[in-house]
Amino acid sequence: MLEKKVETFNMNRVIDEFEEMTRNADQVQKQTLKEILHKNQSAIYLQNFGINGNTTDPEAFKALVPLVTDLDLEPYIKRMVDGDTSPILTALPVPAISLSSGTSQGRPKFIPFTDELMENTLQLFRTAFAFRNRDFPIDDNGRALQFIFSSKQYISKGGVPVGTATTNVYRNPNFKAGMKAIQSLCCSPDEVIFSPDVHQALYCHLLSGILFRDQVQYVFASFAHGLVHAFRTFEHVWEEIVTDIEDGVLSSRITVPSVRTAMAKLLRGPNPELAETIRTKCMSLSNWYGLIPALFPNAKYVYGIMTGSMEPYVKKLRHYAGELPLVSHDYGSSEGWIAANVTPRLSPEEATFAVVPNLGYFEFLPVSETGETEQEPPVGLTEVKIGQEYEVVITNYAGLYRYRLGDVVKIVGFYNKTPQLKFICRRNLILSINIDKNTERDLQMSVESAAKRLAEEKIEVIDFSSHVDVSTEPGHYVIYWEISGETEDDVLQDCCNCLDKGFIDAGYMSSRKCKTIGALELRVVERGTFRKVQEHFLGLGSSAGQFKMPRCVKPNNVKVLQILCDNVVSRFFSTAFE
């Protein structure tokens, strides 16, 4: 990967380019597909379906190339991981392979990562930043407190670097220059970002942010979960951080030599005045409300993915953010970016994303009201209908052709000629025993409903997951909760009943009434259990910044089920349908 000189950022020009592109979304889509097929005309995969350099028409492409999932492409990508340098999916050898988090399906996916995907990433960052900066202007000499973590790449037996998508982005030589161009320099030294110990890295991110507190313009993590985790951690370590600043000496908890050296340069000796400021701020807060603006007085907003599976963390994040706006990060996946948030003033609950027409060739597979993919063929980017739900299908520069992403989105409007969408759920995250079908979103709504009863006792749900238990007849849903305090059993029994009634899918309700699905079970786990789940995935190579808690644990995810089951402290069975 060659490092390129990054042009000076021009907000108005970037917005104008996006306006022009979205006004001509249909033509841009056709041109993008033409370029993808031309660049990869020698790819064996395409040639196997009769695609050659003369194939440029979208209809001809769709007639020849089938819709596929990650399982269909797995054998091809495995050859690449094993060192086969022939043009399998792309014309040029793939310089790196991305590893998905693996939390959705219980197993990580291998995905090609190319220079074009890196270019797409920087383009999307520039576009989103332009719209954010128009609404929330930041200082030219400002910094961003970014909770970013680059897990280690490893070299496959075929000699190909393999890492998470975020790791491949952060390790790319163009990343730092690209972030500097949009005034988003990280507070933390590189040694912290690339630290082999994520716990030490998090501590140092927090300390670095406070050392640059007056320059911090916004606070970022890839996911809302990461932001909440960071400031929950701060609640426990703030006094130690204050001592570090007061004495000018880094805590002994930091043992990685390169990190200690880098942080020592930032500390630059004792700073009792700053230490006292932070101490006073922390002690004056009520239950840590408004912690972020208290620490970072010039911050304009808090930024990260806050939709979909991240929605349960928004309430706690809003508590930490106080009056600061929460701005939703853009829409994408390990496979690539899709849409930008060009309306950053909208709350996370209202956030929409405008598809960027030149990031790939997009199709949309209609999804019925029952959540099933309909038999209709997919439609093009400009052919979608407002109010309809679709599964996203992507063709990109990195060797994915008509690839079903597994994401269900809802079209809520258009930005010029490109659709604006809301993320609804992952299609494969479904609780189902017989005729019942409940998505991740259904689970989330059930938990939110039940959590209201818990909130009456001033207790919150820290995290949750679920599982379908068919080891006994009839099978039943199991919901795992980690909660912030202790309460009476009758309160938790109410919560259990509320969870059961919260699933309003007709198939579920009728099955419960006729007892072909057993009583829902609520299992309360010890504090720290979900952190153990996170540690498990980090041990498998997931990036701390890319981690998403699995909302439905499949039977083959034995280790996660074991962690959850081993930490159960109380169990309740619903009586809602008795």
PDB file of C-alpha atoms in Angstrom, residues 56-255:
ATOM      1  CA  THR A  56     -20.958  -3.165 -18.483  1.00  0.00           C
ATOM      2  CA  ASP A  57     -24.747  -3.312 -18.473  1.00  0.00           C
ATOM      3  CA  PRO A  58     -26.232  -3.797 -14.984  1.00  0.00           C
ATOM      4  CA  GLU A  59     -28.984  -6.095 -16.304  1.00  0.00           C
ATOM      5  CA  ALA A  60     -26.480  -8.337 -18.096  1.00  0.00           C
ATOM      6  CA  PHE A  61     -24.353  -8.431 -14.923  1.00  0.00           C
ATOM      7  CA  LYS A  62     -27.329  -9.427 -12.758  1.00  0.00           C
ATOM      8  CA  ALA A  63     -28.441 -12.063 -15.264  1.00  0.00           C
ATOM      9  CA  LEU A  64     -25.025 -13.762 -15.180  1.00  0.00           C
ATOM     10  CA  VAL A  65     -23.847 -13.374 -11.565  1.00  0.00           C
ATOM     11  CA  PRO A  66     -25.926 -14.937  -8.757  1.00  0.00           C
ATOM     12  CA  LEU A  67     -26.750 -13.494  -5.346  1.00  0.00           C
ATOM     13  CA  VAL A  68     -24.349 -14.939  -2.759  1.00  0.00           C
ATOM     14  CA  THR A  69     -23.655 -14.989   0.984  1.00  0.00           C
ATOM     15  CA  ASP A  70     -20.371 -15.140   2.868  1.00  0.00           C
ATOM     16  CA  LEU A  71     -20.621 -18.944   2.912  1.00  0.00           C
ATOM     17  CA  ASP A  72     -20.668 -19.032  -0.898  1.00  0.00           C
ATOM     18  CA  LEU A  73     -17.475 -16.959  -1.116  1.00  0.00           C
ATOM     19  CA  GLU A  74     -15.675 -18.671   1.752  1.00  0.00           C
ATOM     20  CA  PRO A  75     -13.810 -21.226  -0.440  1.00  0.00           C
ATOM     21  CA  TYR A  76     -12.534 -18.467  -2.737  1.00  0.00           C
ATOM     22  CA  ILE A  77     -11.358 -16.253   0.119  1.00  0.00           C
ATOM     23  CA  LYS A  78      -9.740 -19.246   1.840  1.00  0.00           C
ATOM     24  CA  ARG A  79      -7.556 -19.760  -1.238  1.00  0.00           C
ATOM     25  CA  MET A  80      -6.452 -16.126  -0.941  1.00  0.00           C
ATOM     26  CA  VAL A  81      -5.728 -16.501   2.787  1.00  0.00           C
ATOM     27  CA  ASP A  82      -3.723 -19.638   1.990  1.00  0.00           C
ATOM     28  CA  GLY A  83      -1.478 -17.664  -0.347  1.00  0.00           C
ATOM     29  CA  ASP A  84      -2.961 -18.252  -3.807  1.00  0.00           C
ATOM     30  CA  THR A  85      -1.985 -15.052  -5.673  1.00  0.00           C
ATOM     31  CA  SER A  86      -3.920 -15.808  -8.855  1.00  0.00           C
ATOM     32  CA  PRO A  87      -6.727 -13.335  -9.659  1.00  0.00           C
ATOM     33  CA  ILE A  88      -9.439 -15.209  -7.765  1.00  0.00           C
ATOM     34  CA  LEU A  89     -11.924 -12.470  -6.817  1.00  0.00           C
ATOM     35  CA  THR A  90      -9.922  -9.407  -7.828  1.00  0.00           C
ATOM     36  CA  ALA A  91      -7.491  -8.678 -10.644  1.00  0.00           C
ATOM     37  CA  LEU A  92      -4.734  -7.586  -8.274  1.00  0.00           C
ATOM     38  CA  PRO A  93      -3.493  -9.547  -5.249  1.00  0.00           C
ATOM     39  CA  VAL A  94      -5.280  -8.567  -2.036  1.00  0.00           C
ATOM     40  CA  PRO A  95      -2.785  -6.900   0.358  1.00  0.00           C
ATOM     41  CA  ALA A  96      -4.733  -7.808   3.525  1.00  0.00           C
ATOM     42  CA  ILE A  97      -7.724  -9.752   4.792  1.00  0.00           C
ATOM     43  CA  SER A  98     -10.230  -8.314   7.250  1.00  0.00           C
ATOM     44  CA  LEU A  99     -11.692 -10.416  10.021  1.00  0.00           C
ATOM     45  CA  SER A 100     -15.243  -9.588  11.090  1.00  0.00           C
ATOM     46  CA  SER A 101     -15.984  -9.464  14.820  1.00  0.00           C
ATOM     47  CA  GLY A 102     -17.717 -12.855  14.704  1.00  0.00           C
ATOM     48  CA  THR A 103     -20.279 -11.773  17.281  1.00  0.00           C
ATOM     49  CA  SER A 104     -23.230 -11.957  14.891  1.00  0.00           C
ATOM     50  CA  GLN A 105     -22.794 -15.541  13.765  1.00  0.00           C
ATOM     51  CA  GLY A 106     -20.499 -16.997  16.395  1.00  0.00           C
ATOM     52  CA  ARG A 107     -17.671 -17.242  13.883  1.00  0.00           C
ATOM     53  CA  PRO A 108     -15.554 -14.544  12.228  1.00  0.00           C
ATOM     54  CA  LYS A 109     -15.693 -14.022   8.459  1.00  0.00           C
ATOM     55  CA  PHE A 110     -12.692 -13.401   6.202  1.00  0.00           C
ATOM     56  CA  ILE A 111     -13.212 -10.403   3.893  1.00  0.00           C
ATOM     57  CA  PRO A 112     -10.770  -8.992   1.301  1.00  0.00           C
ATOM     58  CA  PHE A 113      -9.331  -5.565   2.210  1.00  0.00           C
ATOM     59  CA  THR A 114      -7.907  -3.535  -0.669  1.00  0.00           C
ATOM     60  CA  ASP A 115      -6.462  -0.104  -1.372  1.00  0.00           C
ATOM     61  CA  GLU A 116      -9.796   0.847  -2.947  1.00  0.00           C
ATOM     62  CA  LEU A 117     -11.628   0.023   0.281  1.00  0.00           C
ATOM     63  CA  MET A 118      -9.182   2.262   2.158  1.00  0.00           C
ATOM     64  CA  GLU A 119      -9.836   5.061  -0.341  1.00  0.00           C
ATOM     65  CA  ASN A 120     -13.592   4.526   0.172  1.00  0.00           C
ATOM     66  CA  THR A 121     -13.131   4.744   3.938  1.00  0.00           C
ATOM     67  CA  LEU A 122     -11.295   8.053   3.727  1.00  0.00           C
ATOM     68  CA  GLN A 123     -13.843   9.397   1.228  1.00  0.00           C
ATOM     69  CA  LEU A 124     -16.697   8.543   3.573  1.00  0.00           C
ATOM     70  CA  PHE A 125     -14.867  10.057   6.559  1.00  0.00           C
ATOM     71  CA  ARG A 126     -14.334  13.284   4.582  1.00  0.00           C
ATOM     72  CA  THR A 127     -17.970  13.416   3.468  1.00  0.00           C
ATOM     73  CA  ALA A 128     -19.411  12.795   6.923  1.00  0.00           C
ATOM     74  CA  PHE A 129     -16.955  15.214   8.532  1.00  0.00           C
ATOM     75  CA  ALA A 130     -17.906  17.957   6.067  1.00  0.00           C
ATOM     76  CA  PHE A 131     -21.567  17.760   7.060  1.00  0.00           C
ATOM     77  CA  ARG A 132     -20.709  17.468  10.785  1.00  0.00           C
ATOM     78  CA  ASN A 133     -18.349  20.401  10.608  1.00  0.00           C
ATOM     79  CA  ARG A 134     -20.950  22.535   8.870  1.00  0.00           C
ATOM     80  CA  ASP A 135     -23.320  21.959  11.807  1.00  0.00           C
ATOM     81  CA  PHE A 136     -20.736  21.680  14.607  1.00  0.00           C
ATOM     82  CA  PRO A 137     -17.606  23.632  13.532  1.00  0.00           C
ATOM     83  CA  ILE A 138     -14.422  22.622  15.326  1.00  0.00           C
ATOM     84  CA  ASP A 139     -11.154  24.518  15.832  1.00  0.00           C
ATOM     85  CA  ASP A 140      -8.361  24.061  13.309  1.00  0.00           C
ATOM     86  CA  ASN A 141      -5.893  23.144  16.055  1.00  0.00           C
ATOM     87  CA  GLY A 142      -8.351  20.859  17.841  1.00  0.00           C
ATOM     88  CA  ARG A 143      -8.003  17.197  18.659  1.00  0.00           C
ATOM     89  CA  ALA A 144     -10.364  14.265  18.990  1.00  0.00           C
ATOM     90  CA  LEU A 145     -10.436  11.919  21.959  1.00  0.00           C
ATOM     91  CA  GLN A 146     -10.709   8.697  19.995  1.00  0.00           C
ATOM     92  CA  PHE A 147     -11.089   5.383  21.761  1.00  0.00           C
ATOM     93  CA  ILE A 148      -9.514   3.385  18.956  1.00  0.00           C
ATOM     94  CA  PHE A 149      -7.690   0.113  19.376  1.00  0.00           C
ATOM     95  CA  SER A 150      -5.674  -1.698  16.757  1.00  0.00           C
ATOM     96  CA  SER A 151      -5.459  -5.382  17.521  1.00  0.00           C
ATOM     97  CA  LYS A 152      -2.532  -7.325  16.119  1.00  0.00           C
ATOM     98  CA  GLN A 153      -2.438  -8.435  12.535  1.00  0.00           C
ATOM     99  CA  TYR A 154      -1.220 -11.955  12.047  1.00  0.00           C
ATOM    100  CA  ILE A 155       0.310 -13.464   8.954  1.00  0.00           C
ATOM    101  CA  SER A 156      -1.662 -16.383   7.506  1.00  0.00           C
ATOM    102  CA  LYS A 157       0.115 -19.556   6.472  1.00  0.00           C
ATOM    103  CA  GLY A 158      -0.096 -18.180   2.944  1.00  0.00           C
ATOM    104  CA  GLY A 159       1.743 -15.017   3.985  1.00  0.00           C
ATOM    105  CA  VAL A 160      -1.263 -12.650   3.929  1.00  0.00           C
ATOM    106  CA  PRO A 161      -1.732 -10.104   6.764  1.00  0.00           C
ATOM    107  CA  VAL A 162      -5.026 -10.765   8.579  1.00  0.00           C
ATOM    108  CA  GLY A 163      -6.648  -8.359  11.047  1.00  0.00           C
ATOM    109  CA  THR A 164      -9.948  -6.779  11.932  1.00  0.00           C
ATOM    110  CA  ALA A 165     -11.328  -4.182   9.511  1.00  0.00           C
ATOM    111  CA  THR A 166     -10.547  -1.386  11.965  1.00  0.00           C
ATOM    112  CA  THR A 167      -6.998  -2.710  12.431  1.00  0.00           C
ATOM    113  CA  ASN A 168      -6.436  -2.722   8.672  1.00  0.00           C
ATOM    114  CA  VAL A 169      -7.695   0.870   8.508  1.00  0.00           C
ATOM    115  CA  TYR A 170      -5.638   2.151  11.466  1.00  0.00           C
ATOM    116  CA  ARG A 171      -2.469   0.429  10.254  1.00  0.00           C
ATOM    117  CA  ASN A 172      -2.819   1.838   6.758  1.00  0.00           C
ATOM    118  CA  PRO A 173      -0.200   4.572   6.117  1.00  0.00           C
ATOM    119  CA  ASN A 174      -2.882   6.894   4.735  1.00  0.00           C
ATOM    120  CA  PHE A 175      -5.070   6.794   7.858  1.00  0.00           C
ATOM    121  CA  LYS A 176      -3.169   9.270  10.006  1.00  0.00           C
ATOM    122  CA  ALA A 177      -2.715  11.758   7.153  1.00  0.00           C
ATOM    123  CA  GLY A 178      -6.397  11.455   6.293  1.00  0.00           C
ATOM    124  CA  MET A 179      -7.484  12.154   9.865  1.00  0.00           C
ATOM    125  CA  LYS A 180      -5.086  15.107  10.111  1.00  0.00           C
ATOM    126  CA  ALA A 181      -6.655  16.572   6.959  1.00  0.00           C
ATOM    127  CA  ILE A 182     -10.055  16.649   8.679  1.00  0.00           C
ATOM    128  CA  GLN A 183      -8.690  18.133  11.909  1.00  0.00           C
ATOM    129  CA  SER A 184      -9.219  14.890  13.795  1.00  0.00           C
ATOM    130  CA  LEU A 185      -5.807  14.188  15.257  1.00  0.00           C
ATOM    131  CA  CYS A 186      -5.998  11.666  18.069  1.00  0.00           C
ATOM    132  CA  CYS A 187      -5.004  12.726  21.589  1.00  0.00           C
ATOM    133  CA  SER A 188      -3.243   9.427  22.229  1.00  0.00           C
ATOM    134  CA  PRO A 189       0.186   8.439  20.893  1.00  0.00           C
ATOM    135  CA  ASP A 190       0.361   5.684  18.269  1.00  0.00           C
ATOM    136  CA  GLU A 191       1.892   3.396  20.870  1.00  0.00           C
ATOM    137  CA  VAL A 192      -1.390   3.497  22.804  1.00  0.00           C
ATOM    138  CA  ILE A 193      -3.531   2.760  19.743  1.00  0.00           C
ATOM    139  CA  PHE A 194      -1.321  -0.210  18.856  1.00  0.00           C
ATOM    140  CA  SER A 195      -0.859  -1.439  22.425  1.00  0.00           C
ATOM    141  CA  PRO A 196      -1.147  -5.225  22.812  1.00  0.00           C
ATOM    142  CA  ASP A 197      -3.087  -4.695  26.059  1.00  0.00           C
ATOM    143  CA  VAL A 198      -6.501  -3.059  25.508  1.00  0.00           C
ATOM    144  CA  HIS A 199      -7.036  -2.348  29.223  1.00  0.00           C
ATOM    145  CA  GLN A 200      -3.800  -0.386  29.443  1.00  0.00           C
ATOM    146  CA  ALA A 201      -4.671   1.330  26.162  1.00  0.00           C
ATOM    147  CA  LEU A 202      -8.078   2.431  27.476  1.00  0.00           C
ATOM    148  CA  TYR A 203      -6.526   3.897  30.634  1.00  0.00           C
ATOM    149  CA  CYS A 204      -3.998   5.791  28.524  1.00  0.00           C
ATOM    150  CA  HIS A 205      -6.682   7.040  26.111  1.00  0.00           C
ATOM    151  CA  LEU A 206      -8.525   8.538  29.095  1.00  0.00           C
ATOM    152  CA  LEU A 207      -5.340  10.055  30.520  1.00  0.00           C
ATOM    153  CA  SER A 208      -4.282  11.441  27.116  1.00  0.00           C
ATOM    154  CA  GLY A 209      -7.682  13.024  26.607  1.00  0.00           C
ATOM    155  CA  ILE A 210      -7.499  14.804  29.949  1.00  0.00           C
ATOM    156  CA  LEU A 211      -3.974  16.051  29.232  1.00  0.00           C
ATOM    157  CA  PHE A 212      -5.348  17.636  26.037  1.00  0.00           C
ATOM    158  CA  ARG A 213      -8.735  18.466  27.617  1.00  0.00           C
ATOM    159  CA  ASP A 214      -8.929  22.055  26.357  1.00  0.00           C
ATOM    160  CA  GLN A 215      -8.169  20.980  22.786  1.00  0.00           C
ATOM    161  CA  VAL A 216     -10.645  18.084  22.622  1.00  0.00           C
ATOM    162  CA  GLN A 217     -13.317  19.007  20.053  1.00  0.00           C
ATOM    163  CA  TYR A 218     -15.247  15.749  20.017  1.00  0.00           C
ATOM    164  CA  VAL A 219     -15.203  12.310  21.634  1.00  0.00           C
ATOM    165  CA  PHE A 220     -15.336   9.201  19.458  1.00  0.00           C
ATOM    166  CA  ALA A 221     -15.503   5.424  19.579  1.00  0.00           C
ATOM    167  CA  SER A 222     -16.648   3.152  16.768  1.00  0.00           C
ATOM    168  CA  PHE A 223     -19.616   1.986  18.839  1.00  0.00           C
ATOM    169  CA  ALA A 224     -21.728   3.483  21.631  1.00  0.00           C
ATOM    170  CA  HIS A 225     -20.822   0.415  23.695  1.00  0.00           C
ATOM    171  CA  GLY A 226     -17.166   1.483  23.537  1.00  0.00           C
ATOM    172  CA  LEU A 227     -17.976   4.987  24.745  1.00  0.00           C
ATOM    173  CA  VAL A 228     -20.089   3.747  27.647  1.00  0.00           C
ATOM    174  CA  HIS A 229     -17.435   1.194  28.596  1.00  0.00           C
ATOM    175  CA  ALA A 230     -14.743   3.897  28.531  1.00  0.00           C
ATOM    176  CA  PHE A 231     -16.555   6.239  30.895  1.00  0.00           C
ATOM    177  CA  ARG A 232     -17.753   3.428  33.163  1.00  0.00           C
ATOM    178  CA  THR A 233     -14.069   2.543  33.450  1.00  0.00           C
ATOM    179  CA  PHE A 234     -13.253   6.183  34.213  1.00  0.00           C
ATOM    180  CA  GLU A 235     -15.617   6.056  37.205  1.00  0.00           C
ATOM    181  CA  HIS A 236     -13.323   3.418  38.723  1.00  0.00           C
ATOM    182  CA  VAL A 237      -9.883   4.792  37.744  1.00  0.00           C
ATOM    183  CA  TRP A 238     -10.306   8.568  37.855  1.00  0.00           C
ATOM    184  CA  GLU A 239      -8.495   8.985  41.176  1.00  0.00           C
ATOM    185  CA  GLU A 240      -5.536   7.028  39.843  1.00  0.00           C
ATOM    186  CA  ILE A 241      -5.475   9.210  36.716  1.00  0.00           C
ATOM    187  CA  VAL A 242      -5.548  12.346  38.872  1.00  0.00           C
ATOM    188  CA  THR A 243      -2.600  11.007  40.898  1.00  0.00           C
ATOM    189  CA  ASP A 244      -0.649  10.375  37.667  1.00  0.00           C
ATOM    190  CA  ILE A 245      -1.204  13.992  36.624  1.00  0.00           C
ATOM    191  CA  GLU A 246      -0.474  15.401  40.076  1.00  0.00           C
ATOM    192  CA  ASP A 247       2.799  13.489  40.457  1.00  0.00           C
ATOM    193  CA  GLY A 248       3.794  13.475  36.792  1.00  0.00           C
ATOM    194  CA  VAL A 249       4.414   9.737  37.010  1.00  0.00           C
ATOM    195  CA  LEU A 250       2.485   7.076  35.087  1.00  0.00           C
ATOM    196  CA  SER A 251       0.619   4.418  37.055  1.00  0.00           C
ATOM    197  CA  SER A 252       2.372   1.105  37.587  1.00  0.00           C
ATOM    198  CA  ARG A 253      -0.624  -0.586  35.946  1.00  0.00           C
ATOM    199  CA  ILE A 254       0.929   0.422  32.589  1.00  0.00           C
ATOM    200  CA  THR A 255       3.577  -2.215  31.922  1.00  0.00           C
TER     201      THR A 255
END
